[in-house]
């Protein structure tokens, strides 16, 4: 038997970082995403976000590649958001790129709290600065030419 723990902090932003996920309907989107995660035999530890992006902490099943998981999550939620145009009238699509960071099991609770407190956090740091900081803290070099472009 194999023993695998694959935790990922995933950040998905809206196209052009537009504020198109109304706070009053965000929980519905999160519940839909939770259903998607469950359908992939994966585990959603936490989801939260702002009108222009969402954060997820996910334990991805060992048979699923991260890129496939995120691509299919974006496709599925994109279709759902467009089906619910009455609640998300300005949603066009997700941004082309995303960020995903491997999380050590020992960092799980800290990451859950970070995601849970997004609204409070963004009173002090805007999305662009947060995104840049998380990427740099993860040891990834940023190509400024493509940073936050769709």
mmCIF file of N, CA and C in Angstrom:
data_model
loop_
_atom_site.group_PDB
_atom_site.id
_atom_site.type_symbol
_atom_site.label_atom_id
_atom_site.label_comp_id
_atom_site.label_asym_id
_atom_site.label_seq_id
_atom_site.Cartn_x
_atom_site.Cartn_y
_atom_site.Cartn_z
ATOM 1 N N UNK A 1 0.834 -1.184 0.000
ATOM 2 C CA UNK A 1 0.000 0.000 0.000
ATOM 3 C C UNK A 1 0.875 1.241 0.000
ATOM 4 N N UNK A 2 0.491 2.220 -0.791
ATOM 5 C CA UNK A 2 1.211 3.492 -0.835
ATOM 6 C C UNK A 2 0.594 4.461 0.165
ATOM 7 N N UNK A 3 1.410 5.318 0.735
ATOM 8 C CA UNK A 3 0.954 6.333 1.674
ATOM 9 C C UNK A 3 1.304 7.697 1.093
ATOM 10 N N UNK A 4 0.276 8.454 0.765
ATOM 11 C CA UNK A 4 0.500 9.724 0.090
ATOM 12 C C UNK A 4 -0.354 10.811 0.738
ATOM 13 N N UNK A 5 0.262 11.949 0.996
ATOM 14 C CA UNK A 5 -0.448 13.137 1.484
ATOM 15 C C UNK A 5 -0.051 14.270 0.542
ATOM 16 N N UNK A 6 -1.000 14.781 -0.198
ATOM 17 C CA UNK A 6 -0.711 15.805 -1.196
ATOM 18 C C UNK A 6 -1.605 17.017 -0.954
ATOM 19 N N UNK A 7 -1.111 17.956 -0.147
ATOM 20 C CA UNK A 7 -1.873 19.164 0.176
ATOM 21 C C UNK A 7 -1.408 20.319 -0.704
ATOM 22 N N UNK A 8 -2.374 21.029 -1.266
ATOM 23 C CA UNK A 8 -2.056 22.158 -2.143
ATOM 24 C C UNK A 8 -2.903 23.369 -1.792
ATOM 25 N N UNK A 9 -2.239 24.506 -1.674
ATOM 26 C CA UNK A 9 -2.906 25.798 -1.535
ATOM 27 C C UNK A 9 -3.008 26.344 -2.947
ATOM 28 N N UNK A 10 -4.231 26.431 -3.453
ATOM 29 C CA UNK A 10 -4.477 26.840 -4.831
ATOM 30 C C UNK A 10 -5.159 28.206 -4.837
ATOM 31 N N UNK A 11 -4.695 29.082 -5.713
ATOM 32 C CA UNK A 11 -5.299 30.399 -5.874
ATOM 33 C C UNK A 11 -5.711 30.555 -7.332
ATOM 34 N N UNK A 12 -6.996 30.841 -7.516
ATOM 35 C CA UNK A 12 -7.533 31.049 -8.860
ATOM 36 C C UNK A 12 -8.121 32.452 -8.900
ATOM 37 N N UNK A 13 -7.746 33.205 -9.911
ATOM 38 C CA UNK A 13 -8.229 34.580 -10.004
ATOM 39 C C UNK A 13 -9.175 34.722 -11.188
ATOM 40 N N UNK A 14 -9.981 35.748 -11.141
ATOM 41 C CA UNK A 14 -10.889 36.012 -12.248
ATOM 42 C C UNK A 14 -10.124 36.668 -13.395
ATOM 43 N N UNK A 15 -10.682 36.570 -14.579
ATOM 44 C CA UNK A 15 -10.062 37.197 -15.753
ATOM 45 C C UNK A 15 -9.893 38.688 -15.490
ATOM 46 N N UNK A 16 -8.712 39.184 -15.745
ATOM 47 C CA UNK A 16 -8.361 40.594 -15.549
ATOM 48 C C UNK A 16 -8.560 41.067 -14.114
ATOM 49 N N UNK A 17 -8.585 40.130 -13.190
ATOM 50 C CA UNK A 17 -8.738 40.447 -11.758
ATOM 51 C C UNK A 17 -9.976 41.284 -11.483
ATOM 52 N N UNK A 18 -11.032 41.034 -12.229
ATOM 53 C CA UNK A 18 -12.279 41.777 -12.053
ATOM 54 C C UNK A 18 -13.016 41.299 -10.813
ATOM 55 N N UNK A 19 -13.656 42.212 -10.109
ATOM 56 C CA UNK A 19 -14.456 41.897 -8.920
ATOM 57 C C UNK A 19 -15.841 41.432 -9.372
ATOM 58 N N UNK A 20 -15.962 40.151 -9.690
ATOM 59 C CA UNK A 20 -17.198 39.641 -10.289
ATOM 60 C C UNK A 20 -17.842 38.502 -9.497
ATOM 61 N N UNK A 21 -17.304 38.195 -8.322
ATOM 62 C CA UNK A 21 -17.914 37.182 -7.462
ATOM 63 C C UNK A 21 -18.513 37.928 -6.270
ATOM 64 N N UNK A 22 -19.812 38.227 -6.319
ATOM 65 C CA UNK A 22 -20.428 38.995 -5.235
ATOM 66 C C UNK A 22 -20.329 38.259 -3.897
ATOM 67 N N UNK A 23 -19.989 38.993 -2.861
ATOM 68 C CA UNK A 23 -19.862 38.391 -1.529
ATOM 69 C C UNK A 23 -21.127 37.640 -1.133
ATOM 70 N N UNK A 24 -22.290 38.198 -1.473
ATOM 71 C CA UNK A 24 -23.547 37.577 -1.046
ATOM 72 C C UNK A 24 -23.832 36.241 -1.721
ATOM 73 N N UNK A 25 -23.086 35.925 -2.796
ATOM 74 C CA UNK A 25 -23.287 34.648 -3.485
ATOM 75 C C UNK A 25 -22.038 33.763 -3.479
ATOM 76 N N UNK A 26 -20.998 34.200 -2.800
ATOM 77 C CA UNK A 26 -19.746 33.441 -2.821
ATOM 78 C C UNK A 26 -19.892 32.051 -2.197
ATOM 79 N N UNK A 27 -20.698 31.927 -1.139
ATOM 80 C CA UNK A 27 -20.866 30.625 -0.481
ATOM 81 C C UNK A 27 -21.449 29.581 -1.434
ATOM 82 N N UNK A 28 -22.299 30.008 -2.330
ATOM 83 C CA UNK A 28 -22.869 29.070 -3.309
ATOM 84 C C UNK A 28 -21.783 28.536 -4.241
ATOM 85 N N UNK A 29 -20.900 29.420 -4.674
ATOM 86 C CA UNK A 29 -19.766 28.997 -5.493
ATOM 87 C C UNK A 29 -18.880 28.036 -4.708
ATOM 88 N N UNK A 30 -18.622 28.344 -3.455
ATOM 89 C CA UNK A 30 -17.761 27.488 -2.634
ATOM 90 C C UNK A 30 -18.377 26.104 -2.450
ATOM 91 N N UNK A 31 -19.688 26.044 -2.259
ATOM 92 C CA UNK A 31 -20.350 24.738 -2.115
ATOM 93 C C UNK A 31 -20.249 23.939 -3.415
ATOM 94 N N UNK A 32 -20.395 24.631 -4.543
ATOM 95 C CA UNK A 32 -20.269 23.935 -5.825
ATOM 96 C C UNK A 32 -18.842 23.384 -5.985
ATOM 97 N N UNK A 33 -17.847 24.208 -5.666
ATOM 98 C CA UNK A 33 -16.447 23.769 -5.771
ATOM 99 C C UNK A 33 -16.190 22.589 -4.838
ATOM 100 N N UNK A 34 -16.772 22.616 -3.644
ATOM 101 C CA UNK A 34 -16.619 21.512 -2.703
ATOM 102 C C UNK A 34 -17.156 20.219 -3.321
ATOM 103 N N UNK A 35 -18.293 20.297 -3.991
ATOM 104 C CA UNK A 35 -18.846 19.122 -4.669
ATOM 105 C C UNK A 35 -17.915 18.608 -5.754
ATOM 106 N N UNK A 36 -17.305 19.521 -6.494
ATOM 107 C CA UNK A 36 -16.339 19.119 -7.525
ATOM 108 C C UNK A 36 -15.174 18.365 -6.877
ATOM 109 N N UNK A 37 -14.632 18.928 -5.802
ATOM 110 C CA UNK A 37 -13.486 18.311 -5.121
ATOM 111 C C UNK A 37 -13.857 16.902 -4.650
ATOM 112 N N UNK A 38 -15.016 16.768 -4.044
ATOM 113 C CA UNK A 38 -15.475 15.446 -3.583
ATOM 114 C C UNK A 38 -15.600 14.465 -4.737
ATOM 115 N N UNK A 39 -16.087 14.947 -5.883
ATOM 116 C CA UNK A 39 -16.266 14.063 -7.044
ATOM 117 C C UNK A 39 -14.931 13.532 -7.564
ATOM 118 N N UNK A 40 -13.854 14.197 -7.207
ATOM 119 C CA UNK A 40 -12.509 13.773 -7.620
ATOM 120 C C UNK A 40 -11.816 12.954 -6.524
ATOM 121 N N UNK A 41 -12.602 12.488 -5.551
ATOM 122 C CA UNK A 41 -12.074 11.699 -4.430
ATOM 123 C C UNK A 41 -10.962 12.445 -3.707
ATOM 124 N N UNK A 42 -11.123 13.747 -3.645
ATOM 125 C CA UNK A 42 -10.156 14.616 -2.983
ATOM 126 C C UNK A 42 -10.849 15.262 -1.789
ATOM 127 N N UNK A 43 -10.094 16.011 -0.992
ATOM 128 C CA UNK A 43 -10.652 16.582 0.230
ATOM 129 C C UNK A 43 -10.403 18.084 0.270
ATOM 130 N N UNK A 44 -11.478 18.841 0.471
ATOM 131 C CA UNK A 44 -11.383 20.288 0.594
ATOM 132 C C UNK A 44 -11.301 20.638 2.075
ATOM 133 N N UNK A 45 -10.152 21.146 2.481
ATOM 134 C CA UNK A 45 -9.980 21.562 3.872
ATOM 135 C C UNK A 45 -10.574 22.947 4.107
ATOM 136 N N UNK A 46 -10.422 23.821 3.132
ATOM 137 C CA UNK A 46 -10.952 25.183 3.288
ATOM 138 C C UNK A 46 -11.023 25.854 1.922
ATOM 139 N N UNK A 47 -12.047 26.690 1.755
ATOM 140 C CA UNK A 47 -12.172 27.541 0.568
ATOM 141 C C UNK A 47 -12.696 28.888 1.046
ATOM 142 N N UNK A 48 -12.205 29.934 0.447
ATOM 143 C CA UNK A 48 -12.664 31.289 0.743
ATOM 144 C C UNK A 48 -12.047 32.199 -0.308
ATOM 145 N N UNK A 49 -12.460 33.421 -0.322
ATOM 146 C CA UNK A 49 -11.881 34.318 -1.298
ATOM 147 C C UNK A 49 -12.459 35.708 -1.220
ATOM 148 N N UNK A 50 -12.273 36.390 -2.297
ATOM 149 C CA UNK A 50 -12.693 37.767 -2.464
ATOM 150 C C UNK A 50 -13.413 37.860 -3.813
ATOM 151 N N UNK A 51 -13.974 39.005 -4.151
ATOM 152 C CA UNK A 51 -14.691 39.119 -5.427
ATOM 153 C C UNK A 51 -13.833 38.863 -6.675
ATOM 154 N N UNK A 52 -12.489 38.894 -6.538
ATOM 155 C CA UNK A 52 -11.623 38.692 -7.707
ATOM 156 C C UNK A 52 -10.768 37.429 -7.659
ATOM 157 N N UNK A 53 -10.879 36.621 -6.592
ATOM 158 C CA UNK A 53 -10.082 35.394 -6.530
ATOM 159 C C UNK A 53 -10.594 34.483 -5.425
ATOM 160 N N UNK A 54 -10.193 33.200 -5.537
ATOM 161 C CA UNK A 54 -10.510 32.245 -4.482
ATOM 162 C C UNK A 54 -9.249 31.480 -4.086
ATOM 163 N N UNK A 55 -9.236 31.066 -2.820
ATOM 164 C CA UNK A 55 -8.170 30.223 -2.274
ATOM 165 C C UNK A 55 -8.790 28.890 -1.880
ATOM 166 N N UNK A 56 -8.089 27.813 -2.135
ATOM 167 C CA UNK A 56 -8.512 26.498 -1.681
ATOM 168 C C UNK A 56 -7.332 25.791 -1.042
ATOM 169 N N UNK A 57 -7.578 25.052 0.010
ATOM 170 C CA UNK A 57 -6.595 24.102 0.524
ATOM 171 C C UNK A 57 -7.202 22.740 0.284
ATOM 172 N N UNK A 58 -6.540 21.966 -0.575
ATOM 173 C CA UNK A 58 -7.092 20.709 -1.053
ATOM 174 C C UNK A 58 -6.090 19.580 -0.876
ATOM 175 N N UNK A 59 -6.597 18.443 -0.423
ATOM 176 C CA UNK A 59 -5.833 17.199 -0.456
ATOM 177 C C UNK A 59 -6.242 16.492 -1.735
ATOM 178 N N UNK A 60 -5.371 16.491 -2.719
ATOM 179 C CA UNK A 60 -5.699 15.932 -4.034
ATOM 180 C C UNK A 60 -5.396 14.438 -4.055
ATOM 181 N N UNK A 61 -6.349 13.669 -4.569
ATOM 182 C CA UNK A 61 -6.181 12.215 -4.666
ATOM 183 C C UNK A 61 -4.920 11.897 -5.469
ATOM 184 N N UNK A 62 -4.246 10.848 -5.068
ATOM 185 C CA UNK A 62 -2.939 10.516 -5.647
ATOM 186 C C UNK A 62 -2.983 10.164 -7.130
ATOM 187 N N UNK A 63 -4.149 9.850 -7.663
ATOM 188 C CA UNK A 63 -4.231 9.487 -9.086
ATOM 189 C C UNK A 63 -4.465 10.689 -9.997
ATOM 190 N N UNK A 64 -4.579 11.876 -9.408
ATOM 191 C CA UNK A 64 -4.909 13.068 -10.200
ATOM 192 C C UNK A 64 -3.725 14.031 -10.228
ATOM 193 N N UNK A 65 -3.352 14.453 -11.410
ATOM 194 C CA UNK A 65 -2.288 15.444 -11.562
ATOM 195 C C UNK A 65 -2.835 16.823 -11.179
ATOM 196 N N UNK A 66 -2.019 17.610 -10.503
ATOM 197 C CA UNK A 66 -2.416 18.941 -10.056
ATOM 198 C C UNK A 66 -2.938 19.791 -11.214
ATOM 199 N N UNK A 67 -2.220 19.836 -12.321
ATOM 200 C CA UNK A 67 -2.635 20.662 -13.464
ATOM 201 C C UNK A 67 -4.002 20.229 -13.988
ATOM 202 N N UNK A 68 -4.236 18.927 -14.043
ATOM 203 C CA UNK A 68 -5.541 18.427 -14.487
ATOM 204 C C UNK A 68 -6.637 18.823 -13.506
ATOM 205 N N UNK A 69 -6.344 18.682 -12.224
ATOM 206 C CA UNK A 69 -7.310 19.026 -11.181
ATOM 207 C C UNK A 69 -7.730 20.487 -11.301
ATOM 208 N N UNK A 70 -6.764 21.388 -11.400
ATOM 209 C CA UNK A 70 -7.071 22.825 -11.466
ATOM 210 C C UNK A 70 -7.776 23.169 -12.772
ATOM 211 N N UNK A 71 -7.312 22.623 -13.874
ATOM 212 C CA UNK A 71 -7.944 22.904 -15.170
ATOM 213 C C UNK A 71 -9.416 22.477 -15.146
ATOM 214 N N UNK A 72 -9.687 21.285 -14.644
ATOM 215 C CA UNK A 72 -11.059 20.790 -14.606
ATOM 216 C C UNK A 72 -11.901 21.548 -13.584
ATOM 217 N N UNK A 73 -11.306 21.960 -12.478
ATOM 218 C CA UNK A 73 -12.016 22.780 -11.492
ATOM 219 C C UNK A 73 -12.426 24.116 -12.110
ATOM 220 N N UNK A 74 -11.491 24.740 -12.806
ATOM 221 C CA UNK A 74 -11.794 26.022 -13.447
ATOM 222 C C UNK A 74 -12.875 25.851 -14.513
ATOM 223 N N UNK A 75 -12.783 24.809 -15.314
ATOM 224 C CA UNK A 75 -13.774 24.562 -16.366
ATOM 225 C C UNK A 75 -15.158 24.314 -15.765
ATOM 226 N N UNK A 76 -15.206 23.478 -14.746
ATOM 227 C CA UNK A 76 -16.475 23.142 -14.118
ATOM 228 C C UNK A 76 -17.125 24.347 -13.449
ATOM 229 N N UNK A 77 -16.351 25.092 -12.662
ATOM 230 C CA UNK A 77 -16.911 26.262 -11.984
ATOM 231 C C UNK A 77 -17.240 27.377 -12.981
ATOM 232 N N UNK A 78 -16.461 27.481 -14.040
ATOM 233 C CA UNK A 78 -16.735 28.466 -15.087
ATOM 234 C C UNK A 78 -18.122 28.222 -15.686
ATOM 235 N N UNK A 79 -18.410 26.977 -16.033
ATOM 236 C CA UNK A 79 -19.722 26.629 -16.596
ATOM 237 C C UNK A 79 -20.823 26.897 -15.580
ATOM 238 N N UNK A 80 -20.589 26.532 -14.323
ATOM 239 C CA UNK A 80 -21.597 26.729 -13.280
ATOM 240 C C UNK A 80 -21.889 28.213 -13.067
ATOM 241 N N UNK A 81 -20.830 29.029 -13.012
ATOM 242 C CA UNK A 81 -21.014 30.470 -12.831
ATOM 243 C C UNK A 81 -21.821 31.074 -13.980
ATOM 244 N N UNK A 82 -21.559 30.624 -15.188
ATOM 245 C CA UNK A 82 -22.291 31.148 -16.350
ATOM 246 C C UNK A 82 -23.731 30.644 -16.381
ATOM 247 N N UNK A 83 -23.981 29.466 -15.843
ATOM 248 C CA UNK A 83 -25.340 28.948 -15.731
ATOM 249 C C UNK A 83 -26.137 29.759 -14.713
ATOM 250 N N UNK A 84 -25.442 30.311 -13.734
ATOM 251 C CA UNK A 84 -26.070 31.108 -12.683
ATOM 252 C C UNK A 84 -25.822 32.598 -12.903
ATOM 253 N N UNK A 85 -26.004 33.021 -14.124
ATOM 254 C CA UNK A 85 -25.729 34.389 -14.550
ATOM 255 C C UNK A 85 -26.509 35.419 -13.723
ATOM 256 N N UNK A 86 -27.686 35.045 -13.210
ATOM 257 C CA UNK A 86 -28.480 35.980 -12.408
ATOM 258 C C UNK A 86 -27.750 36.399 -11.134
ATOM 259 N N UNK A 87 -26.907 35.515 -10.593
ATOM 260 C CA UNK A 87 -26.154 35.828 -9.370
ATOM 261 C C UNK A 87 -24.741 36.318 -9.651
ATOM 262 N N UNK A 88 -24.215 35.962 -10.817
ATOM 263 C CA UNK A 88 -22.844 36.330 -11.185
ATOM 264 C C UNK A 88 -22.872 36.993 -12.566
ATOM 265 N N UNK A 89 -23.588 38.104 -12.712
ATOM 266 C CA UNK A 89 -23.826 38.678 -14.048
ATOM 267 C C UNK A 89 -22.575 39.177 -14.758
ATOM 268 N N UNK A 90 -21.548 39.535 -14.021
ATOM 269 C CA UNK A 90 -20.353 40.109 -14.647
ATOM 270 C C UNK A 90 -19.207 39.122 -14.810
ATOM 271 N N UNK A 91 -19.421 37.876 -14.397
ATOM 272 C CA UNK A 91 -18.355 36.877 -14.532
ATOM 273 C C UNK A 91 -18.163 36.535 -16.000
ATOM 274 N N UNK A 92 -16.926 36.657 -16.467
ATOM 275 C CA UNK A 92 -16.585 36.302 -17.846
ATOM 276 C C UNK A 92 -15.894 34.946 -17.860
ATOM 277 N N UNK A 93 -14.830 34.837 -17.076
ATOM 278 C CA UNK A 93 -14.109 33.567 -16.946
ATOM 279 C C UNK A 93 -13.039 33.719 -15.877
ATOM 280 N N UNK A 94 -12.403 32.618 -15.581
ATOM 281 C CA UNK A 94 -11.239 32.656 -14.699
ATOM 282 C C UNK A 94 -10.043 33.145 -15.509
ATOM 283 N N UNK A 95 -9.056 33.696 -14.826
ATOM 284 C CA UNK A 95 -7.809 34.051 -15.486
ATOM 285 C C UNK A 95 -7.128 32.798 -15.998
ATOM 286 N N UNK A 96 -6.299 32.968 -16.982
ATOM 287 C CA UNK A 96 -5.629 31.820 -17.598
ATOM 288 C C UNK A 96 -4.700 31.104 -16.621
ATOM 289 N N UNK A 97 -4.004 31.864 -15.812
ATOM 290 C CA UNK A 97 -3.004 31.290 -14.916
ATOM 291 C C UNK A 97 -3.573 31.108 -13.513
ATOM 292 N N UNK A 98 -2.842 30.350 -12.717
ATOM 293 C CA UNK A 98 -3.212 30.128 -11.326
ATOM 294 C C UNK A 98 -1.929 29.918 -10.539
ATOM 295 N N UNK A 99 -2.058 29.868 -9.232
ATOM 296 C CA UNK A 99 -0.902 29.541 -8.389
ATOM 297 C C UNK A 99 -1.280 28.331 -7.543
ATOM 298 N N UNK A 100 -0.326 27.460 -7.311
ATOM 299 C CA UNK A 100 -0.544 26.292 -6.457
ATOM 300 C C UNK A 100 0.749 26.004 -5.713
ATOM 301 N N UNK A 101 0.617 25.858 -4.414
ATOM 302 C CA UNK A 101 1.775 25.649 -3.557
ATOM 303 C C UNK A 101 1.582 24.374 -2.742
ATOM 304 N N UNK A 102 2.608 23.558 -2.689
ATOM 305 C CA UNK A 102 2.569 22.369 -1.853
ATOM 306 C C UNK A 102 2.670 22.800 -0.400
ATOM 307 N N UNK A 103 1.812 22.238 0.430
ATOM 308 C CA UNK A 103 1.774 22.574 1.846
ATOM 309 C C UNK A 103 2.161 21.348 2.667
ATOM 310 N N UNK A 104 3.101 21.517 3.554
ATOM 311 C CA UNK A 104 3.447 20.434 4.485
ATOM 312 C C UNK A 104 2.276 20.212 5.431
ATOM 313 N N UNK A 105 2.062 18.982 5.839
ATOM 314 C CA UNK A 105 0.961 18.669 6.738
ATOM 315 C C UNK A 105 1.014 19.529 8.000
ATOM 316 N N UNK A 106 2.212 19.829 8.466
ATOM 317 C CA UNK A 106 2.378 20.645 9.671
ATOM 318 C C UNK A 106 1.923 22.088 9.456
ATOM 319 N N UNK A 107 1.790 22.529 8.215
ATOM 320 C CA UNK A 107 1.347 23.887 7.890
ATOM 321 C C UNK A 107 -0.150 23.949 7.594
ATOM 322 N N UNK A 108 -0.827 22.820 7.690
ATOM 323 C CA UNK A 108 -2.240 22.740 7.306
ATOM 324 C C UNK A 108 -3.105 23.722 8.096
ATOM 325 N N UNK A 109 -3.020 23.715 9.413
ATOM 326 C CA UNK A 109 -3.884 24.571 10.229
ATOM 327 C C UNK A 109 -3.607 26.058 9.986
ATOM 328 N N UNK A 110 -2.337 26.410 9.827
ATOM 329 C CA UNK A 110 -1.975 27.804 9.543
ATOM 330 C C UNK A 110 -2.562 28.239 8.201
ATOM 331 N N UNK A 111 -2.497 27.364 7.229
ATOM 332 C CA UNK A 111 -3.035 27.683 5.899
ATOM 333 C C UNK A 111 -4.555 27.774 5.943
ATOM 334 N N UNK A 112 -5.196 26.902 6.681
ATOM 335 C CA UNK A 112 -6.652 26.965 6.839
ATOM 336 C C UNK A 112 -7.049 28.315 7.429
ATOM 337 N N UNK A 113 -6.354 28.742 8.459
ATOM 338 C CA UNK A 113 -6.658 30.035 9.094
ATOM 339 C C UNK A 113 -6.411 31.194 8.128
ATOM 340 N N UNK A 114 -5.332 31.099 7.360
ATOM 341 C CA UNK A 114 -5.030 32.138 6.368
ATOM 342 C C UNK A 114 -6.173 32.260 5.364
ATOM 343 N N UNK A 115 -6.638 31.141 4.859
ATOM 344 C CA UNK A 115 -7.722 31.152 3.877
ATOM 345 C C UNK A 115 -9.023 31.619 4.527
ATOM 346 N N UNK A 116 -9.271 31.173 5.726
ATOM 347 C CA UNK A 116 -10.498 31.543 6.437
ATOM 348 C C UNK A 116 -10.592 33.051 6.649
ATOM 349 N N UNK A 117 -9.471 33.713 6.849
ATOM 350 C CA UNK A 117 -9.448 35.140 7.174
ATOM 351 C C UNK A 117 -9.154 36.040 5.976
ATOM 352 N N UNK A 118 -9.551 35.634 4.792
ATOM 353 C CA UNK A 118 -9.264 36.413 3.590
ATOM 354 C C UNK A 118 -9.819 37.837 3.642
ATOM 355 N N UNK A 119 -11.036 38.004 4.050
ATOM 356 C CA UNK A 119 -11.637 39.351 4.053
ATOM 357 C C UNK A 119 -10.867 40.289 4.980
ATOM 358 N N UNK A 120 -10.507 39.801 6.137
ATOM 359 C CA UNK A 120 -9.732 40.613 7.080
ATOM 360 C C UNK A 120 -8.329 40.885 6.522
ATOM 361 N N UNK A 121 -7.716 39.860 5.959
ATOM 362 C CA UNK A 121 -6.366 39.980 5.401
ATOM 363 C C UNK A 121 -6.308 41.048 4.305
ATOM 364 N N UNK A 122 -7.335 41.067 3.448
ATOM 365 C CA UNK A 122 -7.292 41.988 2.311
ATOM 366 C C UNK A 122 -7.643 43.426 2.668
ATOM 367 N N UNK A 123 -7.890 43.677 3.921
ATOM 368 C CA UNK A 123 -8.000 45.067 4.371
ATOM 369 C C UNK A 123 -6.602 45.678 4.466
ATOM 370 N N UNK A 124 -5.572 44.811 4.553
ATOM 371 C CA UNK A 124 -4.187 45.267 4.722
ATOM 372 C C UNK A 124 -3.316 45.046 3.485
ATOM 373 N N UNK A 125 -3.673 44.068 2.658
ATOM 374 C CA UNK A 125 -2.834 43.724 1.508
ATOM 375 C C UNK A 125 -3.729 43.435 0.310
ATOM 376 N N UNK A 126 -3.463 44.115 -0.810
ATOM 377 C CA UNK A 126 -4.283 43.866 -2.000
ATOM 378 C C UNK A 126 -3.890 42.539 -2.644
ATOM 379 N N UNK A 127 -4.728 42.081 -3.570
ATOM 380 C CA UNK A 127 -4.501 40.776 -4.179
ATOM 381 C C UNK A 127 -3.167 40.681 -4.905
ATOM 382 N N UNK A 128 -2.843 41.688 -5.684
ATOM 383 C CA UNK A 128 -1.598 41.645 -6.464
ATOM 384 C C UNK A 128 -0.390 41.477 -5.543
ATOM 385 N N UNK A 129 -0.349 42.222 -4.434
ATOM 386 C CA UNK A 129 0.774 42.102 -3.493
ATOM 387 C C UNK A 129 0.760 40.746 -2.791
ATOM 388 N N UNK A 130 -0.430 40.268 -2.440
ATOM 389 C CA UNK A 130 -0.541 38.954 -1.799
ATOM 390 C C UNK A 130 -0.031 37.860 -2.744
ATOM 391 N N UNK A 131 -0.493 37.890 -3.966
ATOM 392 C CA UNK A 131 -0.130 36.886 -4.967
ATOM 393 C C UNK A 131 1.383 36.875 -5.178
ATOM 394 N N UNK A 132 1.957 38.067 -5.343
ATOM 395 C CA UNK A 132 3.401 38.202 -5.536
ATOM 396 C C UNK A 132 4.152 37.640 -4.316
ATOM 397 N N UNK A 133 3.712 38.019 -3.122
ATOM 398 C CA UNK A 133 4.377 37.583 -1.895
ATOM 399 C C UNK A 133 4.335 36.062 -1.761
ATOM 400 N N UNK A 134 3.171 35.455 -1.986
ATOM 401 C CA UNK A 134 3.055 34.005 -1.845
ATOM 402 C C UNK A 134 3.931 33.266 -2.859
ATOM 403 N N UNK A 135 4.002 33.786 -4.059
ATOM 404 C CA UNK A 135 4.840 33.166 -5.088
ATOM 405 C C UNK A 135 6.315 33.255 -4.683
ATOM 406 N N UNK A 136 6.747 34.427 -4.271
ATOM 407 C CA UNK A 136 8.150 34.615 -3.874
ATOM 408 C C UNK A 136 8.478 33.777 -2.644
ATOM 409 N N UNK A 137 7.579 33.761 -1.641
ATOM 410 C CA UNK A 137 7.817 32.956 -0.439
ATOM 411 C C UNK A 137 7.929 31.464 -0.757
ATOM 412 N N UNK A 138 7.346 31.055 -1.866
ATOM 413 C CA UNK A 138 7.419 29.651 -2.267
ATOM 414 C C UNK A 138 8.660 29.341 -3.098
ATOM 415 N N UNK A 139 9.510 30.343 -3.285
ATOM 416 C CA UNK A 139 10.764 30.124 -4.004
ATOM 417 C C UNK A 139 10.618 30.109 -5.508
ATOM 418 N N UNK A 140 9.555 30.681 -6.016
ATOM 419 C CA UNK A 140 9.314 30.705 -7.450
ATOM 420 C C UNK A 140 9.725 32.071 -8.002
ATOM 421 N N UNK A 141 10.464 32.060 -9.109
ATOM 422 C CA UNK A 141 10.843 33.307 -9.772
ATOM 423 C C UNK A 141 9.657 33.825 -10.583
ATOM 424 N N UNK A 142 9.386 35.098 -10.470
ATOM 425 C CA UNK A 142 8.285 35.724 -11.200
ATOM 426 C C UNK A 142 8.815 36.317 -12.502
ATOM 427 N N UNK A 143 8.163 35.989 -13.587
ATOM 428 C CA UNK A 143 8.464 36.617 -14.868
ATOM 429 C C UNK A 143 7.511 37.806 -14.986
ATOM 430 N N UNK A 144 8.033 39.008 -14.795
ATOM 431 C CA UNK A 144 7.192 40.205 -14.776
ATOM 432 C C UNK A 144 6.404 40.411 -16.068
ATOM 433 N N UNK A 145 6.947 39.907 -17.140
ATOM 434 C CA UNK A 145 6.273 40.060 -18.439
ATOM 435 C C UNK A 145 4.904 39.384 -18.441
ATOM 436 N N UNK A 146 4.785 38.293 -17.673
ATOM 437 C CA UNK A 146 3.529 37.522 -17.668
ATOM 438 C C UNK A 146 2.784 37.591 -16.356
ATOM 439 N N UNK A 147 3.305 38.328 -15.377
ATOM 440 C CA UNK A 147 2.685 38.382 -14.060
ATOM 441 C C UNK A 147 1.294 39.009 -14.135
ATOM 442 N N UNK A 148 0.300 38.257 -13.742
ATOM 443 C CA UNK A 148 -1.115 38.681 -13.711
ATOM 444 C C UNK A 148 -1.641 39.174 -15.057
ATOM 445 N N UNK A 149 -1.182 38.553 -16.114
ATOM 446 C CA UNK A 149 -1.759 38.821 -17.424
ATOM 447 C C UNK A 149 -2.654 37.636 -17.776
ATOM 448 N N UNK A 150 -3.654 37.876 -18.601
ATOM 449 C CA UNK A 150 -4.558 36.789 -18.994
ATOM 450 C C UNK A 150 -4.155 36.207 -20.314
#
